[in-house]
Amino acid sequence: MFDPTIYDNLKVAIENYIYDLDNLDERIHVTHRRDQLDMASMSRVFTLQFCLREQAGITAELVLKSALEDTAAEILETPGSQPGCGLELRFELVTTKQPDLLCHDIQAILQENWPTQRTVQQIHYVFGETPITFTIASSVYFDRKVNEEQMQDIPDLCDHMLHALHSLGKMEK
């Protein structure tokens, strides 16, 4: 019989909670879902992207990753290993405003919600496009592995993501 891994259990819990926010609570709209197995590295990545129902222009994405080493350590019950998954949160907004000014505000919003996590922002635009629109992609990296012990944190994590989306939406107005 198949015994689900940490990755499988977290993926199902995250998926259920976020889809409840979409279908039952109608607070968000899931815009993209990906569950990918990389056969070359035997790694797995699950992403679930969503936006607030009233603000489709700003998206949030939860990314859960599992490497071969973690899956093997878990299945083989390797002594001394601490298997788990990587977690990353991504936010993206498209704007015509000056991105350099917005990045400081975005950084403050992300630090308010995740003060101890590393954040990275990237600005993208198409050269020669008129009017110029900038895409600001911001990522929050959890530098520790997550496992089933953090299962009860999923509602809080999602609530923080919704709070960040609301804050980003106010900033854009």
Short mmCIF file of C-alpha atoms in Angstrom, two decimals:
data_model
loop_
_atom_site.label_atom_id
_atom_site.label_comp_id
_atom_site.label_asym_id
_atom_site.label_seq_id
_atom_site.Cartn_x
_atom_site.Cartn_y
_atom_site.Cartn_z
CA MET A 1 0.00 0.00 0.00
CA PHE A 2 1.17 3.53 -0.81
CA ASP A 3 2.32 5.48 2.23
CA PRO A 4 2.08 9.23 1.51
CA THR A 5 5.21 11.30 2.01
CA ILE A 6 5.56 14.58 3.86
CA TYR A 7 5.26 16.32 0.50
CA ASP A 8 2.00 14.49 -0.33
CA ASN A 9 0.44 15.25 3.05
CA LEU A 10 1.38 18.95 2.98
CA LYS A 11 0.27 19.29 -0.63
CA VAL A 12 -3.17 17.86 0.10
CA ALA A 13 -3.62 20.01 3.20
CA ILE A 14 -2.57 23.21 1.39
CA GLU A 15 -4.67 22.37 -1.65
CA ASN A 16 -7.76 21.67 0.47
CA TYR A 17 -7.42 24.88 2.47
CA ILE A 18 -6.84 27.12 -0.55
CA TYR A 19 -9.62 25.53 -2.60
CA ASP A 20 -11.98 26.03 0.37
CA LEU A 21 -11.06 29.74 0.29
CA ASP A 22 -12.00 29.70 -3.41
CA ASN A 23 -15.08 27.48 -3.55
CA LEU A 24 -16.65 27.78 -0.10
CA ASP A 25 -15.58 31.18 1.24
CA GLU A 26 -15.35 32.81 -2.22
CA ARG A 27 -12.55 35.10 -0.97
CA ILE A 28 -10.04 34.16 -3.66
CA HIS A 29 -9.92 32.77 -7.17
CA VAL A 30 -7.41 30.02 -7.97
CA THR A 31 -5.77 31.04 -11.25
CA HIS A 32 -3.15 28.33 -11.78
CA ARG A 33 -2.15 24.96 -10.37
CA ARG A 34 0.91 22.86 -11.17
CA ASP A 35 2.08 19.54 -9.75
CA GLN A 36 5.34 18.63 -11.44
CA LEU A 37 7.69 15.67 -11.14
CA ASP A 38 11.15 16.27 -12.60
CA MET A 39 12.29 12.84 -13.74
CA ALA A 40 15.90 13.98 -14.20
CA SER A 41 16.38 15.04 -10.59
CA MET A 42 13.44 13.10 -9.09
CA SER A 43 12.25 16.28 -7.43
CA ARG A 44 8.69 17.48 -7.06
CA VAL A 45 7.20 20.98 -7.17
CA PHE A 46 3.62 21.93 -6.39
CA THR A 47 2.40 25.48 -7.02
CA LEU A 48 -0.99 26.98 -6.41
CA GLN A 49 -1.56 30.55 -7.65
CA PHE A 50 -4.51 32.70 -6.65
CA CYS A 51 -5.78 36.27 -6.47
CA LEU A 52 -8.40 38.08 -4.45
CA ARG A 53 -11.81 37.93 -6.10
CA GLU A 54 -12.02 41.72 -6.30
CA GLN A 55 -8.38 42.24 -7.42
CA ALA A 56 -7.29 40.00 -10.25
CA GLY A 57 -4.19 42.06 -11.10
CA ILE A 58 -2.14 40.95 -8.09
CA THR A 59 -1.39 37.27 -7.60
CA ALA A 60 0.00 35.13 -4.81
CA GLU A 61 1.54 31.72 -5.30
CA LEU A 62 2.47 29.06 -2.79
CA VAL A 63 5.32 26.77 -3.86
CA LEU A 64 6.06 23.47 -2.13
CA LYS A 65 9.24 21.61 -3.17
CA SER A 66 10.64 18.19 -2.39
CA ALA A 67 14.10 16.98 -3.40
CA LEU A 68 15.15 13.37 -3.92
CA GLU A 69 17.35 13.49 -0.82
CA ASP A 70 14.41 14.36 1.43
CA THR A 71 12.09 11.77 -0.09
CA ALA A 72 14.76 9.05 0.14
CA ALA A 73 15.64 9.95 3.74
CA GLU A 74 11.97 9.76 4.67
CA ILE A 75 11.19 6.48 2.89
CA LEU A 76 14.41 4.80 4.04
CA GLU A 77 14.06 6.29 7.53
CA THR A 78 17.69 7.37 7.44
CA PRO A 79 19.00 7.86 10.99
CA GLY A 80 19.85 11.48 11.81
CA SER A 81 18.06 12.88 8.77
CA GLN A 82 15.36 15.51 9.02
CA PRO A 83 13.31 15.18 5.84
CA GLY A 84 10.95 17.94 4.84
CA CYS A 85 9.92 20.25 2.04
CA GLY A 86 10.99 23.64 0.82
CA LEU A 87 8.44 26.44 0.95
CA GLU A 88 8.36 29.66 -1.06
CA LEU A 89 5.68 32.34 -1.40
CA ARG A 90 5.53 34.49 -4.52
CA PHE A 91 3.63 37.69 -5.21
CA GLU A 92 3.35 39.43 -8.54
CA LEU A 93 1.85 42.72 -9.59
CA VAL A 94 1.83 44.61 -12.86
CA THR A 95 2.04 48.38 -12.67
CA THR A 96 2.76 51.49 -14.70
CA LYS A 97 4.11 53.28 -11.60
CA GLN A 98 7.79 53.64 -10.83
CA PRO A 99 8.82 50.19 -9.61
CA ASP A 100 11.78 51.38 -7.55
CA LEU A 101 9.43 53.30 -5.27
CA LEU A 102 6.94 50.43 -5.01
CA CYS A 103 9.61 47.87 -4.12
CA HIS A 104 10.28 49.58 -0.79
CA ASP A 105 6.59 49.43 0.08
CA ILE A 106 6.33 45.80 -1.05
CA GLN A 107 9.37 44.90 1.04
CA ALA A 108 7.72 46.49 4.09
CA ILE A 109 4.51 44.53 3.54
CA LEU A 110 6.38 41.24 3.18
CA GLN A 111 8.55 41.95 6.22
CA GLU A 112 5.43 42.78 8.25
CA ASN A 113 3.99 39.35 7.49
CA TRP A 114 7.23 37.31 7.48
CA PRO A 115 9.83 39.30 9.46
CA THR A 116 12.42 36.52 9.75
CA GLN A 117 12.26 35.18 6.20
CA ARG A 118 14.47 36.15 3.27
CA THR A 119 12.77 38.15 0.51
CA VAL A 120 13.87 38.80 -3.06
CA GLN A 121 12.28 41.16 -5.59
CA GLN A 122 12.73 41.32 -9.35
CA ILE A 123 11.49 43.92 -11.79
CA HIS A 124 10.66 42.90 -15.37
CA TYR A 125 9.54 44.92 -18.37
CA VAL A 126 9.53 44.56 -22.13
CA PHE A 127 12.07 46.84 -23.76
CA GLY A 128 10.49 49.19 -26.27
CA GLU A 129 6.92 48.50 -25.17
CA THR A 130 4.72 51.56 -24.84
CA PRO A 131 3.24 52.28 -22.39
CA ILE A 132 5.83 50.68 -20.16
CA THR A 133 4.37 48.20 -17.72
CA PHE A 134 6.52 46.74 -14.98
CA THR A 135 6.03 43.34 -13.41
CA ILE A 136 7.29 43.21 -9.85
CA ALA A 137 7.88 39.64 -8.71
CA SER A 138 8.51 39.22 -4.99
CA SER A 139 9.44 35.97 -3.26
CA VAL A 140 9.54 34.99 0.39
CA TYR A 141 11.87 32.08 1.08
CA PHE A 142 11.56 29.85 4.11
CA ASP A 143 15.13 28.81 4.76
CA ARG A 144 14.13 25.82 6.87
CA LYS A 145 12.33 22.67 5.86
CA VAL A 146 8.66 22.26 6.66
CA ASN A 147 6.96 18.99 7.55
CA GLU A 148 3.74 17.67 9.07
CA GLU A 149 4.54 19.43 12.36
CA GLN A 150 3.69 22.71 10.59
CA MET A 151 0.35 21.39 9.25
CA GLN A 152 -1.62 23.47 11.76
CA ASP A 153 0.18 26.60 10.48
CA ILE A 154 -1.39 26.37 7.02
CA PRO A 155 -4.46 28.53 7.87
CA ASP A 156 -2.23 31.23 9.40
CA LEU A 157 0.14 31.11 6.44
CA CYS A 158 -2.76 31.54 4.01
CA ASP A 159 -4.26 34.33 6.13
CA HIS A 160 -0.92 36.16 5.99
CA MET A 161 -0.88 35.71 2.22
CA LEU A 162 -4.39 37.19 1.98
CA HIS A 163 -3.35 40.08 4.24
CA ALA A 164 -0.35 40.73 1.98
CA LEU A 165 -2.59 40.67 -1.11
CA HIS A 166 -4.98 43.18 0.49
CA SER A 167 -2.05 45.43 1.47
CA LEU A 168 -0.50 45.23 -2.01
CA GLY A 169 -3.90 46.10 -3.50
CA LYS A 170 -4.20 49.24 -1.33
CA MET A 171 -0.70 50.28 -2.30
CA GLU A 172 -1.49 49.98 -6.00
CA LYS A 173 -4.53 52.30 -5.82
#
